[in-house]
C-alpha positions as a LaTeX table, in Angstrom:
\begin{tabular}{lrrr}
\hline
Residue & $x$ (\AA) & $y$ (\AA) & $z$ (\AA) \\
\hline
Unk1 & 0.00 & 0.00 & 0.00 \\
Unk2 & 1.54 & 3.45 & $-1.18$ \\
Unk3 & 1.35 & 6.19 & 1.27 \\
Unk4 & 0.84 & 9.78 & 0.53 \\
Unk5 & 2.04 & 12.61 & 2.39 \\
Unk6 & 0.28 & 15.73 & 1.80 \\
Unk7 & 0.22 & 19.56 & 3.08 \\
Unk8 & $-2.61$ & 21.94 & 4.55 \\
Unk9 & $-2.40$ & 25.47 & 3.99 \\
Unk10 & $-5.35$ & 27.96 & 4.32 \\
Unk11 & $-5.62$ & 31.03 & 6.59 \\
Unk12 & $-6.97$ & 31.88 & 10.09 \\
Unk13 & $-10.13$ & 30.34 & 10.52 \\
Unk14 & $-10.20$ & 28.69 & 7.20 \\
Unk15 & $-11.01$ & 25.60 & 9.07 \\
Unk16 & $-7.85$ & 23.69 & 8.20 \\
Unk17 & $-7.82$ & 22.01 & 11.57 \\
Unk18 & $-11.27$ & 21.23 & 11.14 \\
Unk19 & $-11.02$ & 20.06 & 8.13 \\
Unk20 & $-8.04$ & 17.43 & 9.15 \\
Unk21 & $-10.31$ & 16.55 & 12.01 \\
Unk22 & $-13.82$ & 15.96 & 9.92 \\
Unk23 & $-11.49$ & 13.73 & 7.30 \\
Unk24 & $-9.94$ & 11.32 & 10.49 \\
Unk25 & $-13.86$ & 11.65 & 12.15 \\
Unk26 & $-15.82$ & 10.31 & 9.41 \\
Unk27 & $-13.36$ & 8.23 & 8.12 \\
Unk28 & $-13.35$ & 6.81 & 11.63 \\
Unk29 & $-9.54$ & 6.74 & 12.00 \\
Unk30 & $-9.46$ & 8.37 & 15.56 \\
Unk31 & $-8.16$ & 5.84 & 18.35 \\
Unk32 & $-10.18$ & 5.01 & 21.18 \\
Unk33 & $-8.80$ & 7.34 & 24.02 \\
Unk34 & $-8.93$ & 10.39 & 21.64 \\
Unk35 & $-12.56$ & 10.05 & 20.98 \\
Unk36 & $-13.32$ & 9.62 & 24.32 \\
Unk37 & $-11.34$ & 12.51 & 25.14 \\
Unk38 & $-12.74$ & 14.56 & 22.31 \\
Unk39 & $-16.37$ & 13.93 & 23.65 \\
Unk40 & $-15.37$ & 14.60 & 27.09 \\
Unk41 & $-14.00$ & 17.74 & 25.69 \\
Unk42 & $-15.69$ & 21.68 & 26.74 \\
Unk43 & $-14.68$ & 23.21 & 23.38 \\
Unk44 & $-17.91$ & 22.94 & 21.03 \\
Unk45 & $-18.77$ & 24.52 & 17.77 \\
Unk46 & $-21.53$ & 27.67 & 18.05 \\
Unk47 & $-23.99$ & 24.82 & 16.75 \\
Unk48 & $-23.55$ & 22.83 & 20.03 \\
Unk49 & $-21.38$ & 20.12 & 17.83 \\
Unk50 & $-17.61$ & 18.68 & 19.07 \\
Unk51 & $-15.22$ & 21.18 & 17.85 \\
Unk52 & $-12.99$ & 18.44 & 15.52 \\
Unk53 & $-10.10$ & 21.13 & 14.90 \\
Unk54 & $-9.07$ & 19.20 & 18.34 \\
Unk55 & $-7.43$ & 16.89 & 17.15 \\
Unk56 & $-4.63$ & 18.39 & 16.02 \\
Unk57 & $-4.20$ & 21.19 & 18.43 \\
Unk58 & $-1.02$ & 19.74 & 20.03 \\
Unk59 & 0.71 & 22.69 & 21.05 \\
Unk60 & $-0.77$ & 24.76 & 24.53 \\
Unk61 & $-0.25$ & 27.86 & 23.06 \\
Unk62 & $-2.37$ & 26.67 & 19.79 \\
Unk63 & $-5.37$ & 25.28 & 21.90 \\
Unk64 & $-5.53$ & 29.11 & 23.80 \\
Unk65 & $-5.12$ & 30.99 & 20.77 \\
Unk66 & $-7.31$ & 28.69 & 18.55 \\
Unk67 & $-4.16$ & 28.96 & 15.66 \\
Unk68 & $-2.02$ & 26.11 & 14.28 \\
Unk69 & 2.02 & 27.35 & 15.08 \\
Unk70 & 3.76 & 23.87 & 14.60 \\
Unk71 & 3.71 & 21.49 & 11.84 \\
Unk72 & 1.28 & 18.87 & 13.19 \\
Unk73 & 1.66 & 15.02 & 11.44 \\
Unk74 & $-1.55$ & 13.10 & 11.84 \\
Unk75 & $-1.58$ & 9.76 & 9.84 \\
Unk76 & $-4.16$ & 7.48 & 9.04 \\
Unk77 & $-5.43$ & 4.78 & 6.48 \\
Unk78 & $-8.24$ & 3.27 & 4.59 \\
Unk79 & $-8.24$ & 0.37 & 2.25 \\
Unk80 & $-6.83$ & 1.90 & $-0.64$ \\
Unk81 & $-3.71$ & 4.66 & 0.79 \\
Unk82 & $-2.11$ & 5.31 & 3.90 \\
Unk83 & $-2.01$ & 9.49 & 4.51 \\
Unk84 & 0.53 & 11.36 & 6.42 \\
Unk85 & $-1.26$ & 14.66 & 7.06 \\
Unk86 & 1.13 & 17.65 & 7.72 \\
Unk87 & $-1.15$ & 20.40 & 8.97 \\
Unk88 & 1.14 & 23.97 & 8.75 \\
Unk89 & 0.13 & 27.00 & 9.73 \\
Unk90 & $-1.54$ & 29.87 & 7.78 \\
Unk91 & 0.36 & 33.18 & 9.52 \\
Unk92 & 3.19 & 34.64 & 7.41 \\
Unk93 & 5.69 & 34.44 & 10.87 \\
Unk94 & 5.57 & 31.11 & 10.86 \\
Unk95 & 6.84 & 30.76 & 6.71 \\
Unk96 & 9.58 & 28.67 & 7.79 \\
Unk97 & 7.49 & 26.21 & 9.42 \\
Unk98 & 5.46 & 25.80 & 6.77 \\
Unk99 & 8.25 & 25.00 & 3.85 \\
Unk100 & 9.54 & 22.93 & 6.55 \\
Unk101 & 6.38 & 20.71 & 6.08 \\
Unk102 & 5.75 & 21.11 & 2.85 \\
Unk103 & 9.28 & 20.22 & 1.75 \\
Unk104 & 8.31 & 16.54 & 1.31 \\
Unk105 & 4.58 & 16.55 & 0.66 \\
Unk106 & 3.17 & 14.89 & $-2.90$ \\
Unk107 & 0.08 & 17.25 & $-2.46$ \\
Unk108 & $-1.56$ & 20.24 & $-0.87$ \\
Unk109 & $-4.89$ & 21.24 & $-0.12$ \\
Unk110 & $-5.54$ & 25.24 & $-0.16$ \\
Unk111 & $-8.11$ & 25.93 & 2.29 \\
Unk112 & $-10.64$ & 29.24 & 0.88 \\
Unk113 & $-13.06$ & 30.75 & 2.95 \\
Unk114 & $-15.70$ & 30.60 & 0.55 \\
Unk115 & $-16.88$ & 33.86 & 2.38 \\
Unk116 & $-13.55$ & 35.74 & 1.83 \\
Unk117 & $-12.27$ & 34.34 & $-1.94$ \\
Unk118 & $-8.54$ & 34.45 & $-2.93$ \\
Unk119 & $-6.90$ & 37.03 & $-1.09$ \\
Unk120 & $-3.45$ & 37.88 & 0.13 \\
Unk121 & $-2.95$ & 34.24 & 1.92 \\
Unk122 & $-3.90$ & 32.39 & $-0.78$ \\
Unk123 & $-1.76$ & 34.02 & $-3.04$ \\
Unk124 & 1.32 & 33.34 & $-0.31$ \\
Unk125 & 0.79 & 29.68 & 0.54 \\
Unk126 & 0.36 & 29.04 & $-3.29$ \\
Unk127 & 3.60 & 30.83 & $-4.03$ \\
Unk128 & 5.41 & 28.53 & $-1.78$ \\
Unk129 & 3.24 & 25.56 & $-3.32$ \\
Unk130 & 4.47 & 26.49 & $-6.65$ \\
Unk131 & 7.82 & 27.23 & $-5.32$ \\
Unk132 & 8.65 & 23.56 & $-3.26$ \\
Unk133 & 7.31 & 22.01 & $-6.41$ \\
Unk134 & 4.20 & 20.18 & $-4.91$ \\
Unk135 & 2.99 & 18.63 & $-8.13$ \\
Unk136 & $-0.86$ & 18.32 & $-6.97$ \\
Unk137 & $-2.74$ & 21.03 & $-5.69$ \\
Unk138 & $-6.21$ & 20.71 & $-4.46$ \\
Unk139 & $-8.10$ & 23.86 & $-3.43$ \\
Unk140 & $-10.83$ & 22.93 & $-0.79$ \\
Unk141 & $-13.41$ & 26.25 & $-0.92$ \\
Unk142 & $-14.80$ & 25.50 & 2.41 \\
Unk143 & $-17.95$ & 27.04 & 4.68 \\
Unk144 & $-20.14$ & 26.60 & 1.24 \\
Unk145 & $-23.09$ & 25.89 & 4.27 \\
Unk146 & $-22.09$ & 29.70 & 5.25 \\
Unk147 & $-23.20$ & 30.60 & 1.62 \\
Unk148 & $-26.51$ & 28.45 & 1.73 \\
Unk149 & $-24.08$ & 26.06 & $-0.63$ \\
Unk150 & $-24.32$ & 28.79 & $-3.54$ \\
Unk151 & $-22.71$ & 27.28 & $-6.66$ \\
Unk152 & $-22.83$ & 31.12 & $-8.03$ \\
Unk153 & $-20.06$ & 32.14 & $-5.50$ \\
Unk154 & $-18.33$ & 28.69 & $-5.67$ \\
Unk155 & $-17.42$ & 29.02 & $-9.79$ \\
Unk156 & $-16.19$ & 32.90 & $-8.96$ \\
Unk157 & $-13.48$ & 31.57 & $-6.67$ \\
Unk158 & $-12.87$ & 29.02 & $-8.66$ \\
Unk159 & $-12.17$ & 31.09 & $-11.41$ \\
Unk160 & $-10.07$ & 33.67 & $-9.83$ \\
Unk161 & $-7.79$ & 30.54 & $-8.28$ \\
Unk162 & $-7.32$ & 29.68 & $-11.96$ \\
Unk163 & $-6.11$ & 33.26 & $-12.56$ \\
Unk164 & $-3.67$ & 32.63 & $-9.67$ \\
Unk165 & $-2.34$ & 29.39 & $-10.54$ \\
Unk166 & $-1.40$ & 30.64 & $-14.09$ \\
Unk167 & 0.51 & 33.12 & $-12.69$ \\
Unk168 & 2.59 & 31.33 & $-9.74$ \\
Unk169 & 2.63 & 28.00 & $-12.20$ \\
Unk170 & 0.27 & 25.74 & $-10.83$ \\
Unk171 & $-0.51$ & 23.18 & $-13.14$ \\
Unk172 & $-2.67$ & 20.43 & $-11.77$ \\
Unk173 & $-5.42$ & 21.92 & $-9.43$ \\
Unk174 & $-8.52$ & 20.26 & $-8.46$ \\
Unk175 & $-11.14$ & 22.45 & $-6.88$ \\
Unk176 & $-13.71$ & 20.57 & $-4.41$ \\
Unk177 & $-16.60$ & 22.63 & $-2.59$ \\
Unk178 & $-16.77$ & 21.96 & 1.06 \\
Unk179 & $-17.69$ & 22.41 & 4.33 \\
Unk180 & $-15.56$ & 21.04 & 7.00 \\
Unk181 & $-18.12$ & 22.07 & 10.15 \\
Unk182 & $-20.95$ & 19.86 & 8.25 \\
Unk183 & $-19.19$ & 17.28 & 6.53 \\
Unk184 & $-19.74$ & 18.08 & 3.26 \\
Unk185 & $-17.63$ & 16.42 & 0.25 \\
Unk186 & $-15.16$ & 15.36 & 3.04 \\
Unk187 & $-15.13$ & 12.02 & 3.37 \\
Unk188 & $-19.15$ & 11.01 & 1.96 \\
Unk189 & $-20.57$ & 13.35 & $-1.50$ \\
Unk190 & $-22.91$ & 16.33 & $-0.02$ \\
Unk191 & $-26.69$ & 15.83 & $-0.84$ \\
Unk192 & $-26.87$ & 20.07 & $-0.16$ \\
Unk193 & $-24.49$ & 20.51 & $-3.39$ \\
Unk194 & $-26.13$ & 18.16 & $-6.24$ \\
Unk195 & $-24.70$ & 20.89 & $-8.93$ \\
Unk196 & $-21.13$ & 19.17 & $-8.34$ \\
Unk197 & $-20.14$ & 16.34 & $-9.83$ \\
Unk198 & $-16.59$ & 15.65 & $-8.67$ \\
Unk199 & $-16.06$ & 13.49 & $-6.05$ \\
Unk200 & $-15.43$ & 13.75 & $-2.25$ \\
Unk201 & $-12.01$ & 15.30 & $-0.27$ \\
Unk202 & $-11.51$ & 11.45 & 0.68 \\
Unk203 & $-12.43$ & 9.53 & $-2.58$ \\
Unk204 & $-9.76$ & 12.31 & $-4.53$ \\
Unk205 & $-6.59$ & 11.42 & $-1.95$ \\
Unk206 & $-7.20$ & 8.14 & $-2.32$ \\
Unk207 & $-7.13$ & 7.58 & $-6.06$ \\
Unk208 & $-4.76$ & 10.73 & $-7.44$ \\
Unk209 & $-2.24$ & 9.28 & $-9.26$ \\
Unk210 & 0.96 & 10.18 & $-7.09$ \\
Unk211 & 4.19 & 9.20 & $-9.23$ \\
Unk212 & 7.83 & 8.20 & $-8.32$ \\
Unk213 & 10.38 & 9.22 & $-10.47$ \\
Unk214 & 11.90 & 6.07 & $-11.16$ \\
Unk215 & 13.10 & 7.39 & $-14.15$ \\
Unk216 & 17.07 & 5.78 & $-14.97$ \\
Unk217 & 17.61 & 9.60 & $-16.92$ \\
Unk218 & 17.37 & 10.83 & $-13.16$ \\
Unk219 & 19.37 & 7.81 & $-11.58$ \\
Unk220 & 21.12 & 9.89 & $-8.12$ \\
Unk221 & 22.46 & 7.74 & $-5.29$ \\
Unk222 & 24.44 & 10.19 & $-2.58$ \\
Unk223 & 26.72 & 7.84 & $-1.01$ \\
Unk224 & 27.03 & 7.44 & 2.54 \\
Unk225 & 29.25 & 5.18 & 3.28 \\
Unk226 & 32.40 & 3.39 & 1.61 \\
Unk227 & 31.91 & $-0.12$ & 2.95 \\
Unk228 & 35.76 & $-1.78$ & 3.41 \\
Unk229 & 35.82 & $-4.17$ & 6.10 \\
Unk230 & 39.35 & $-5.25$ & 5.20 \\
Unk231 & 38.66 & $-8.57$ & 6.94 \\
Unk232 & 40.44 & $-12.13$ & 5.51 \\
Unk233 & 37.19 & $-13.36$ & 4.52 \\
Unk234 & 36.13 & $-10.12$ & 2.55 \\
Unk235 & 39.43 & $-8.81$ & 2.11 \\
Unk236 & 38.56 & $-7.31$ & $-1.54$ \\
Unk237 & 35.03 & $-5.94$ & $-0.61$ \\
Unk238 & 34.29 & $-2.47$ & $-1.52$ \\
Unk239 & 30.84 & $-1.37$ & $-1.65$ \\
Unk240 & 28.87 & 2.31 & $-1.79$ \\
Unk241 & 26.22 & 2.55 & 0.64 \\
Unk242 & 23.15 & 5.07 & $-0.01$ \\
Unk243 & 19.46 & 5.48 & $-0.41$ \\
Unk244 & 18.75 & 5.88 & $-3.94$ \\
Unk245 & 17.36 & 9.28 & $-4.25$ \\
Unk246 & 15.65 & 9.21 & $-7.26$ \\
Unk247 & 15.63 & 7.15 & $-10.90$ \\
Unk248 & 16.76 & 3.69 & $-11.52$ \\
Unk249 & 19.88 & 1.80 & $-11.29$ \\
Unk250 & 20.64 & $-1.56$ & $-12.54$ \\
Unk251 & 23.25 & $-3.93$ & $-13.05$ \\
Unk252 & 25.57 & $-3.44$ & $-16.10$ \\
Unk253 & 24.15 & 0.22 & $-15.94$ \\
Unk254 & 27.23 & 2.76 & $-17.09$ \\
Unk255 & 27.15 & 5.15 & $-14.06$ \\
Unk256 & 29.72 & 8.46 & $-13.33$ \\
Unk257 & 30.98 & 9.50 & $-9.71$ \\
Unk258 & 30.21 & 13.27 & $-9.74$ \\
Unk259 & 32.25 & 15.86 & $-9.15$ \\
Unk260 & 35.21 & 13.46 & $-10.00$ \\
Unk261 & 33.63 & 12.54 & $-13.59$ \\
Unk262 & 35.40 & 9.42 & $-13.45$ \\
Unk263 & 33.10 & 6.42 & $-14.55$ \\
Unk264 & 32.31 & 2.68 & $-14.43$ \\
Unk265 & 30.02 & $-0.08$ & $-14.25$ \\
Unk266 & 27.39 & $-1.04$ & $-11.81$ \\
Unk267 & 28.64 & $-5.04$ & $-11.05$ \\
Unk268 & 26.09 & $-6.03$ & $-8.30$ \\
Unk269 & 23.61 & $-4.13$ & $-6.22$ \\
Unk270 & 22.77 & $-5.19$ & $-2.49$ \\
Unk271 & 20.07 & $-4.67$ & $-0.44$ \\
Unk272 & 20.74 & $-6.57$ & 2.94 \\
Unk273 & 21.11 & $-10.40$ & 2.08 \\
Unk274 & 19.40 & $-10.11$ & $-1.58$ \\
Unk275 & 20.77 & $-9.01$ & $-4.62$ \\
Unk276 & 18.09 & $-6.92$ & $-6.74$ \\
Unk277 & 19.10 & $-6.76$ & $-10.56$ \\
Unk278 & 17.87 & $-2.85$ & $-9.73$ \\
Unk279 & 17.33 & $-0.05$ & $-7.39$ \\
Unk280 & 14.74 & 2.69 & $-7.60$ \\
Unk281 & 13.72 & 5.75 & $-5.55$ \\
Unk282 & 13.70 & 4.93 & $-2.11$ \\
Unk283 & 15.70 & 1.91 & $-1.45$ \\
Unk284 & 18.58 & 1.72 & 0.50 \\
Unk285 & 21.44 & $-0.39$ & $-1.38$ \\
Unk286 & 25.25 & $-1.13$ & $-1.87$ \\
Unk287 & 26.37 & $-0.84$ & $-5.31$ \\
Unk288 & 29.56 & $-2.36$ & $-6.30$ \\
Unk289 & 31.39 & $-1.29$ & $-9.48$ \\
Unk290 & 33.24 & $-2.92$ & $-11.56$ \\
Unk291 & 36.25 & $-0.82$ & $-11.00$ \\
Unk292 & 38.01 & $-0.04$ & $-8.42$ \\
Unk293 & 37.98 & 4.18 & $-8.20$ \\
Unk294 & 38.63 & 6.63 & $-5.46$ \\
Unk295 & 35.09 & 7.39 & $-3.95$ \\
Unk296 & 34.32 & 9.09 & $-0.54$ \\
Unk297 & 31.10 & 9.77 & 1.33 \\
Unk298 & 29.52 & 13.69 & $-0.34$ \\
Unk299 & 30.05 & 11.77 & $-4.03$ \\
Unk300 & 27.23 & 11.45 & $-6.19$ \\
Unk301 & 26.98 & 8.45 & $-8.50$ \\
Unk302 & 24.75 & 9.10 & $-11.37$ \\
Unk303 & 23.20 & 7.71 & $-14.67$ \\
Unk304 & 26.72 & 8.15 & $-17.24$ \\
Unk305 & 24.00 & 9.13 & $-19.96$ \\
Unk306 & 22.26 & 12.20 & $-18.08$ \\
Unk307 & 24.09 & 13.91 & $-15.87$ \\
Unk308 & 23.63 & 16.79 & $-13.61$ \\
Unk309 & 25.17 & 20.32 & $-13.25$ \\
Unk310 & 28.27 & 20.67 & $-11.23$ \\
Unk311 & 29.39 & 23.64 & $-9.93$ \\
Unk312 & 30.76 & 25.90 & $-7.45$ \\
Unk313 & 29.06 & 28.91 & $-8.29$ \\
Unk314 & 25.14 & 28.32 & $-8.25$ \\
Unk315 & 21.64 & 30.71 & $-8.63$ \\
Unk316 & 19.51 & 28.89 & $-5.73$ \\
Unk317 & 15.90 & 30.20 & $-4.00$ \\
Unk318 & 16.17 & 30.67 & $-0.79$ \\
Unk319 & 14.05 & 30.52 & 2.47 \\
Unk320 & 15.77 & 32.32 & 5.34 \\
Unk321 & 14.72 & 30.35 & 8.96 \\
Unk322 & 16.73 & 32.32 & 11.24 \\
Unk323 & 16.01 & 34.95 & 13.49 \\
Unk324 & 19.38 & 36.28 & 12.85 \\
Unk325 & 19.13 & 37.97 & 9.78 \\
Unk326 & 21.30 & 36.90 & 6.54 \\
Unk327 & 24.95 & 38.00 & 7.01 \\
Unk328 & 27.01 & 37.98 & 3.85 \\
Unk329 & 29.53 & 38.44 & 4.77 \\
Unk330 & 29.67 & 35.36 & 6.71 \\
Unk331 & 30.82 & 31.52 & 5.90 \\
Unk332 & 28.46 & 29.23 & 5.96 \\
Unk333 & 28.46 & 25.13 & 5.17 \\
Unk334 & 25.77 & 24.09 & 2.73 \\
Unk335 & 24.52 & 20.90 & 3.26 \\
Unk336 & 23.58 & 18.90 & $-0.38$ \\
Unk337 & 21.98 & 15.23 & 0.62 \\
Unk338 & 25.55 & 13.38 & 2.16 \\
Unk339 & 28.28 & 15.89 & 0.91 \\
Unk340 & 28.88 & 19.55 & 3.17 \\
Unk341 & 30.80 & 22.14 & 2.37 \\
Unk342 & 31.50 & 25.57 & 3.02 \\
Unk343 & 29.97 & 28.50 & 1.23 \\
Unk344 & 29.60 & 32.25 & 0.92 \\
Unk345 & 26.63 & 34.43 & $-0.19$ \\
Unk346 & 28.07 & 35.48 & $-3.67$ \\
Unk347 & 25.11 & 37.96 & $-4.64$ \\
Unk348 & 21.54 & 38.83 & $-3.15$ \\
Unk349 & 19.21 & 39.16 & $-6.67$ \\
Unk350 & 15.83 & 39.92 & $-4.67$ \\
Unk351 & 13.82 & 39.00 & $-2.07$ \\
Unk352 & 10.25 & 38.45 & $-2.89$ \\
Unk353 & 6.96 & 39.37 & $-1.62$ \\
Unk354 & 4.76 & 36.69 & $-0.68$ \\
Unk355 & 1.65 & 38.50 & $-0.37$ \\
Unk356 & 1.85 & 40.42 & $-3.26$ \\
Unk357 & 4.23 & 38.32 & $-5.51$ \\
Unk358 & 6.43 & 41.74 & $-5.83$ \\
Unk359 & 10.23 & 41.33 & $-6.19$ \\
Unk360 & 12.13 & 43.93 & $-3.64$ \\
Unk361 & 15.86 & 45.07 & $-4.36$ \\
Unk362 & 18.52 & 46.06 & $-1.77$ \\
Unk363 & 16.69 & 44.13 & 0.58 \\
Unk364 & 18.17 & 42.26 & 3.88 \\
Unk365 & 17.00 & 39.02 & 4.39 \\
Unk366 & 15.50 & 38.28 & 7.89 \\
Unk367 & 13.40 & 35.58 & 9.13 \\
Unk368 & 11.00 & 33.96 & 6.49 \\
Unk369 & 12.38 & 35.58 & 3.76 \\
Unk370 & 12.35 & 34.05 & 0.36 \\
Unk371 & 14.19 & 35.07 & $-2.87$ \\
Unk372 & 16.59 & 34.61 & $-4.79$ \\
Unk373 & 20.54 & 34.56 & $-4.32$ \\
Unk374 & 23.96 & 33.24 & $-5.92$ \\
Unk375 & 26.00 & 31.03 & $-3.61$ \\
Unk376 & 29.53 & 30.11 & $-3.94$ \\
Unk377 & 30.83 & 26.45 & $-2.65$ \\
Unk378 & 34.24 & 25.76 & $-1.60$ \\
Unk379 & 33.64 & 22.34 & $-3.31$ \\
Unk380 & 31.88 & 21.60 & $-6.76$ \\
Unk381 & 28.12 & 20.52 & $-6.00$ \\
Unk382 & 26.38 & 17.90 & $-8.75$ \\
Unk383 & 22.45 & 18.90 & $-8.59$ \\
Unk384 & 19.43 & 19.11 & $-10.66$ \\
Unk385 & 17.38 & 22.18 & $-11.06$ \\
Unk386 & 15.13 & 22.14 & $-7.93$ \\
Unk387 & 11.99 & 22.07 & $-10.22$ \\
Unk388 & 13.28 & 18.66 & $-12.29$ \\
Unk389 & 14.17 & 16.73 & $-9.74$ \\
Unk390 & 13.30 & 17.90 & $-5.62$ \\
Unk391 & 15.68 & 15.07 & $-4.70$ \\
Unk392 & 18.55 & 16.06 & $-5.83$ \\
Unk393 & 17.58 & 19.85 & $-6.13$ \\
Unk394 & 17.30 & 20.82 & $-2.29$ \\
Unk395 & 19.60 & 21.40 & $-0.01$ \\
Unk396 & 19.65 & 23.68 & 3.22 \\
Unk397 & 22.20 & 26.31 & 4.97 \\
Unk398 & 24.00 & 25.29 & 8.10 \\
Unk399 & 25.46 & 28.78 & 10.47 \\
Unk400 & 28.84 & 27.16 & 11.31 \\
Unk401 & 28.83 & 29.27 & 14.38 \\
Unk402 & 25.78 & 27.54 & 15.86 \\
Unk403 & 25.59 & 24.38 & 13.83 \\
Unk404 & 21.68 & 25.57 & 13.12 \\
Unk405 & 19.75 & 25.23 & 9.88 \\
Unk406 & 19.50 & 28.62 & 8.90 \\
Unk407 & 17.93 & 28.40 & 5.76 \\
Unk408 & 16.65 & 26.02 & 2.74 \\
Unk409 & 17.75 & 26.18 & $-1.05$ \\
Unk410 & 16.37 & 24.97 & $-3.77$ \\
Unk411 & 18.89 & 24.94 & $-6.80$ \\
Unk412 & 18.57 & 26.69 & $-10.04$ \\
Unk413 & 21.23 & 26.61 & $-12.10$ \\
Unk414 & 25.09 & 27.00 & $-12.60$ \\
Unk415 & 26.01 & 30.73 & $-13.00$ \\
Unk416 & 28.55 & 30.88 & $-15.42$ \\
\hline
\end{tabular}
């Protein structure tokens, strides 16, 4: 069974929590001792019902001020999927906690007040949608029960979301009219909306096609670990341990050890006492080649027929997490999947934004900044372009005086 991991992003009192909590309600994946707890509960909705947004409260300070501040995971399965649900909250200080959740999720659902429409949060959350390259989008236009379920104001939004998305680079969106208070089109089709036709919040997560790139073109396995136990048994073993981070390798595949270029062929592949004829996204394998060549833990092995960029002087977006504003004239260590390295902040091009999608110039970066920057490595980097390939096109800034993750990068391109 495949599992999907997906996002929430909506506003104040979009109902995101309440959504999450009407989805794990009615689809009756709360545990014993939280329903009991949850109907034991004081906090009710104005309508007398159990206030479901509950249930993923975790943090004191969220349950006083009614606001989500910390990523919460909830997960939970039916017959078809398993979910991880990463609820992140709406409120532009917390930016960084967002992107932190996001950074992994195969989808996101964009909560709209059907009330309010797009406005300034929508635009921001599906800026950073677009930017983390989430590849499905479903918008969730929720409290249609608020709006006596009036398809009228339901095809408006709709319409000025697709206005949006064209402009930030959505391309898949999926637009489902809800109301998470009620129940409607969560987990069971609303009888108060018969002038929609799509299918329920639930039915859509479990069927949208969610793909792997398990394409050999992107074929990236960061080693981390050169396996030599030098013992009289296995005196002549040398293997590369890694998780293969995306694409395909198999056996008698040509593959090159980036940034050293030099190249050979893949002899055997283990994965703990079997030996697989390949390795896709995902797995964790040794690879033996069929030569022996000087490889350390940082390399990059990689498909000898599409390779990725190397360099040392790279365009990247950036996210800044820290409340000490950027400093460039500061070295930092930029960590890219197993390999870390020093680097400086080579030029500031813009920060961005969010709300209004404006680019600002001479700008300092402080905390939950985004925009756009040139790094320079003391060591080559081999990456894709952040939007091809996430898993190889990520990486995150480390303050050396702290040891902190200061900030996360996605890669662009080589600057010549």
């Amino acid at each position: 069974m495949d599992i999907l991991k997906f996002i929430t992003a909506g506003s104040v009192d979009d109902g995101k929590s309440t959504l999450i909590g009407r989805l794990l309600y009615d689809s009756e994946a709360i545990l014993a001792d939280q329903l009991e707890a949850l109907h034991a509960s004081n906090r009710k909705n104005d309508d007398g019902t159990i206030d479901l947004a509950i249930l993923t409260d975790g943090l004191k300070a969220e349950r006083e001020q009614g606001i989500t501040i910390d990523v919460a995971y909830k997960y939970f399965n039916t017959d078809k999927r398993k979910f991880i649900i990463a609820d992140a909250p709406g409120h532009i200080q917390y930016t960084r906690n967002m992107v932190t959740g996001a950074s992994n999720a195969g989808l996101a659902i964009i909560l709209i007040d059907a009330r309010k429409g797009v406005i300034e949060q929508t635009i921001r959350h599906s800026f950073l949608v677009s930017l983390l390259g989430i590849p499905q989008v479903v918008v969730c236009v929720n409290k249609m029960d608020m709006l006596n379920y009036d398809e009228e104001a339901y095809n408006k939004i709709v319409g000025d979301y697709e206005a949006l998305a064209k402009k930030v680079e959505l391309s898949s969106v999926k637009f489902i009219p809800v109301s998470a208070l009620k129940g409607d089109n969560i987990v069971y089709k609303s009888f108060n909306m018969p002038w929609y036709a799509g299918e329920s919040l639930l039915t859509y997560l479990e069927n949208v096609d969610i793909k792997v790139d398990v394409k050999a073109s992107h074929a990236r396995l960061p080693v981390q670990w050169v396996i030599r136990p030098q013992t009289d048994e296995l005196h002549d073993y040398r293997g590369y341990a890694g998780r293969v981070a995306s694409g395909t390798f198999r056996v008698n595949d040509q593959v090159t050890v980036l940034p050293s270029g030099f190249t050979s062929t893949i002899s055997k592949i283990e994965q703990l006492d079997r030996e697989p004829v390949e390795a896709i996204t995902g797995m964790s394998v040794t690879i033996h080649l069929a030569d022996d060549i000087d490889i350390s833990r940082g390399d990059l092995l990689v498909s000898s027929a599409a390779q990725p960029q190397v360099a040392q002087l790279i365009e990247v977006d950036l996210c800044w997490m820290d409340t000490r504003p950027l400093d460039v004239t500061h070295t930092y260590l930029v960590q890219h999947n197993s390999k870390v390295t020093k680097c400086r902040i080579s030029e500031v091009l813009y920060k961005v934004n969010i709300n209004t999608l404006e680019k600002q110039y001479d700008e300092e970066f402080k905390l939950n900044d985004i925009g756009r920057i040139v790094i320079k490595t003391a060591d080559p980097l081999a990456f894709d372009p952040y939007q091809l390939n996430k898993a190889n096109g990520g990486a995150i800034i480390i303050d050396s005086r702290t040891n902190v993750t200061v900030g996360a990068l996605m890669l662009r391109s080589a600057v010549d």
